[in-house]
């Protein structure tokens, strides 16, 4: 599953980079609606694909175990709920 996540994440991110370079090199060849649709979803999809590709390294890396245990401490639950509530209300 780790190899699939890494391979799929990097493949999808490289596909996005390829599409973006094609759109930027010849913007007249691409329909305006398709270009706007791609620009609207390109950054969130790129961030998600990079996160999917990097997460197996972060979660299984023994040198990052102190950081992982610090960030998963129950102390952060209240802040996570408050920030998500502020995100939803704004």
C-alpha atoms as a PDB file:
ATOM      1  CA  UNK A   1       0.000   0.000   0.000  1.00  0.00           C
ATOM      2  CA  UNK A   2       2.915   2.313   0.753  1.00  0.00           C
ATOM      3  CA  UNK A   3       4.448   1.828  -2.697  1.00  0.00           C
ATOM      4  CA  UNK A   4       1.065   2.400  -4.361  1.00  0.00           C
ATOM      5  CA  UNK A   5       0.506   5.617  -2.365  1.00  0.00           C
ATOM      6  CA  UNK A   6       3.971   6.940  -3.180  1.00  0.00           C
ATOM      7  CA  UNK A   7       3.820   5.958  -6.849  1.00  0.00           C
ATOM      8  CA  UNK A   8       0.271   7.203  -7.321  1.00  0.00           C
ATOM      9  CA  UNK A   9       0.938  10.487  -5.565  1.00  0.00           C
ATOM     10  CA  UNK A  10       4.055  11.298  -7.542  1.00  0.00           C
ATOM     11  CA  UNK A  11       2.485  10.159 -10.808  1.00  0.00           C
ATOM     12  CA  UNK A  12      -0.582  12.348 -10.273  1.00  0.00           C
ATOM     13  CA  UNK A  13       1.523  15.348  -9.293  1.00  0.00           C
ATOM     14  CA  UNK A  14       3.733  14.923 -12.368  1.00  0.00           C
ATOM     15  CA  UNK A  15       0.630  14.647 -14.549  1.00  0.00           C
ATOM     16  CA  UNK A  16      -0.604  17.950 -13.138  1.00  0.00           C
ATOM     17  CA  UNK A  17       2.746  19.596 -13.824  1.00  0.00           C
ATOM     18  CA  UNK A  18       2.679  18.257 -17.391  1.00  0.00           C
ATOM     19  CA  UNK A  19      -0.853  19.572 -17.976  1.00  0.00           C
ATOM     20  CA  UNK A  20       0.035  22.951 -16.522  1.00  0.00           C
ATOM     21  CA  UNK A  21       3.084  23.272 -18.753  1.00  0.00           C
ATOM     22  CA  UNK A  22       0.990  22.336 -21.808  1.00  0.00           C
ATOM     23  CA  UNK A  23      -1.655  24.938 -20.933  1.00  0.00           C
ATOM     24  CA  UNK A  24       0.957  27.623 -20.298  1.00  0.00           C
ATOM     25  CA  UNK A  25       2.925  26.912 -23.475  1.00  0.00           C
ATOM     26  CA  UNK A  26      -0.085  27.291 -25.781  1.00  0.00           C
ATOM     27  CA  UNK A  27      -3.079  28.853 -24.017  1.00  0.00           C
ATOM     28  CA  UNK A  28      -4.974  29.429 -27.294  1.00  0.00           C
ATOM     29  CA  UNK A  29      -5.175  25.666 -27.977  1.00  0.00           C
ATOM     30  CA  UNK A  30      -7.062  24.948 -24.753  1.00  0.00           C
ATOM     31  CA  UNK A  31     -10.705  25.890 -24.308  1.00  0.00           C
ATOM     32  CA  UNK A  32     -11.203  28.709 -21.784  1.00  0.00           C
ATOM     33  CA  UNK A  33     -13.623  26.741 -19.591  1.00  0.00           C
ATOM     34  CA  UNK A  34     -11.242  23.782 -19.414  1.00  0.00           C
ATOM     35  CA  UNK A  35      -8.356  26.080 -18.541  1.00  0.00           C
ATOM     36  CA  UNK A  36     -10.335  27.789 -15.778  1.00  0.00           C
ATOM     37  CA  UNK A  37     -11.532  24.445 -14.423  1.00  0.00           C
ATOM     38  CA  UNK A  38      -7.966  23.159 -14.319  1.00  0.00           C
ATOM     39  CA  UNK A  39      -6.670  26.305 -12.624  1.00  0.00           C
ATOM     40  CA  UNK A  40      -9.438  26.093 -10.032  1.00  0.00           C
ATOM     41  CA  UNK A  41      -8.622  22.523  -8.988  1.00  0.00           C
ATOM     42  CA  UNK A  42      -4.907  22.291  -9.764  1.00  0.00           C
ATOM     43  CA  UNK A  43      -3.488  23.501  -6.442  1.00  0.00           C
ATOM     44  CA  UNK A  44      -5.734  21.500  -4.079  1.00  0.00           C
ATOM     45  CA  UNK A  45      -5.235  18.327  -6.130  1.00  0.00           C
ATOM     46  CA  UNK A  46      -1.470  18.905  -6.282  1.00  0.00           C
ATOM     47  CA  UNK A  47      -1.290  19.408  -2.499  1.00  0.00           C
ATOM     48  CA  UNK A  48      -3.317  16.251  -1.895  1.00  0.00           C
ATOM     49  CA  UNK A  49      -1.206  14.140  -4.242  1.00  0.00           C
ATOM     50  CA  UNK A  50       2.050  15.357  -2.704  1.00  0.00           C
ATOM     51  CA  UNK A  51       0.649  14.709   0.783  1.00  0.00           C
ATOM     52  CA  UNK A  52      -0.371  11.182  -0.229  1.00  0.00           C
ATOM     53  CA  UNK A  53       3.110  10.572  -1.595  1.00  0.00           C
ATOM     54  CA  UNK A  54       4.927  11.963   1.466  1.00  0.00           C
ATOM     55  CA  UNK A  55       2.737  10.613   4.300  1.00  0.00           C
ATOM     56  CA  UNK A  56       4.119   7.044   4.244  1.00  0.00           C
ATOM     57  CA  UNK A  57       7.607   8.458   4.786  1.00  0.00           C
ATOM     58  CA  UNK A  58       6.476  10.702   7.620  1.00  0.00           C
ATOM     59  CA  UNK A  59       4.361   8.094   9.396  1.00  0.00           C
ATOM     60  CA  UNK A  60       6.846   5.207   9.175  1.00  0.00           C
ATOM     61  CA  UNK A  61      10.062   7.145   9.729  1.00  0.00           C
ATOM     62  CA  UNK A  62      11.554   6.260  13.125  1.00  0.00           C
ATOM     63  CA  UNK A  63      13.570   9.471  13.334  1.00  0.00           C
ATOM     64  CA  UNK A  64      10.332  11.478  13.207  1.00  0.00           C
ATOM     65  CA  UNK A  65       8.684   9.439  15.990  1.00  0.00           C
ATOM     66  CA  UNK A  66       9.104  12.242  18.590  1.00  0.00           C
ATOM     67  CA  UNK A  67       7.453  14.736  16.249  1.00  0.00           C
ATOM     68  CA  UNK A  68       4.644  12.302  15.445  1.00  0.00           C
ATOM     69  CA  UNK A  69       3.982  11.567  19.111  1.00  0.00           C
ATOM     70  CA  UNK A  70       4.116  15.292  19.965  1.00  0.00           C
ATOM     71  CA  UNK A  71       1.634  16.218  17.249  1.00  0.00           C
ATOM     72  CA  UNK A  72      -0.707  13.335  18.152  1.00  0.00           C
ATOM     73  CA  UNK A  73      -0.823  14.256  21.843  1.00  0.00           C
ATOM     74  CA  UNK A  74      -4.384  14.814  23.170  1.00  0.00           C
ATOM     75  CA  UNK A  75      -3.353  18.365  24.150  1.00  0.00           C
ATOM     76  CA  UNK A  76      -3.862  19.432  20.513  1.00  0.00           C
ATOM     77  CA  UNK A  77      -7.447  18.129  20.230  1.00  0.00           C
ATOM     78  CA  UNK A  78      -8.986  21.305  21.662  1.00  0.00           C
ATOM     79  CA  UNK A  79      -7.001  23.548  19.317  1.00  0.00           C
ATOM     80  CA  UNK A  80      -7.927  21.364  16.356  1.00  0.00           C
ATOM     81  CA  UNK A  81     -11.616  21.608  17.210  1.00  0.00           C
ATOM     82  CA  UNK A  82     -11.428  25.351  17.766  1.00  0.00           C
ATOM     83  CA  UNK A  83      -9.558  26.041  14.537  1.00  0.00           C
ATOM     84  CA  UNK A  84     -11.905  23.811  12.540  1.00  0.00           C
ATOM     85  CA  UNK A  85     -14.905  25.597  14.079  1.00  0.00           C
ATOM     86  CA  UNK A  86     -13.384  28.970  13.175  1.00  0.00           C
ATOM     87  CA  UNK A  87     -12.724  27.682   9.659  1.00  0.00           C
ATOM     88  CA  UNK A  88     -16.350  26.600   9.261  1.00  0.00           C
ATOM     89  CA  UNK A  89     -17.773  29.843  10.602  1.00  0.00           C
ATOM     90  CA  UNK A  90     -15.666  32.059   8.366  1.00  0.00           C
END
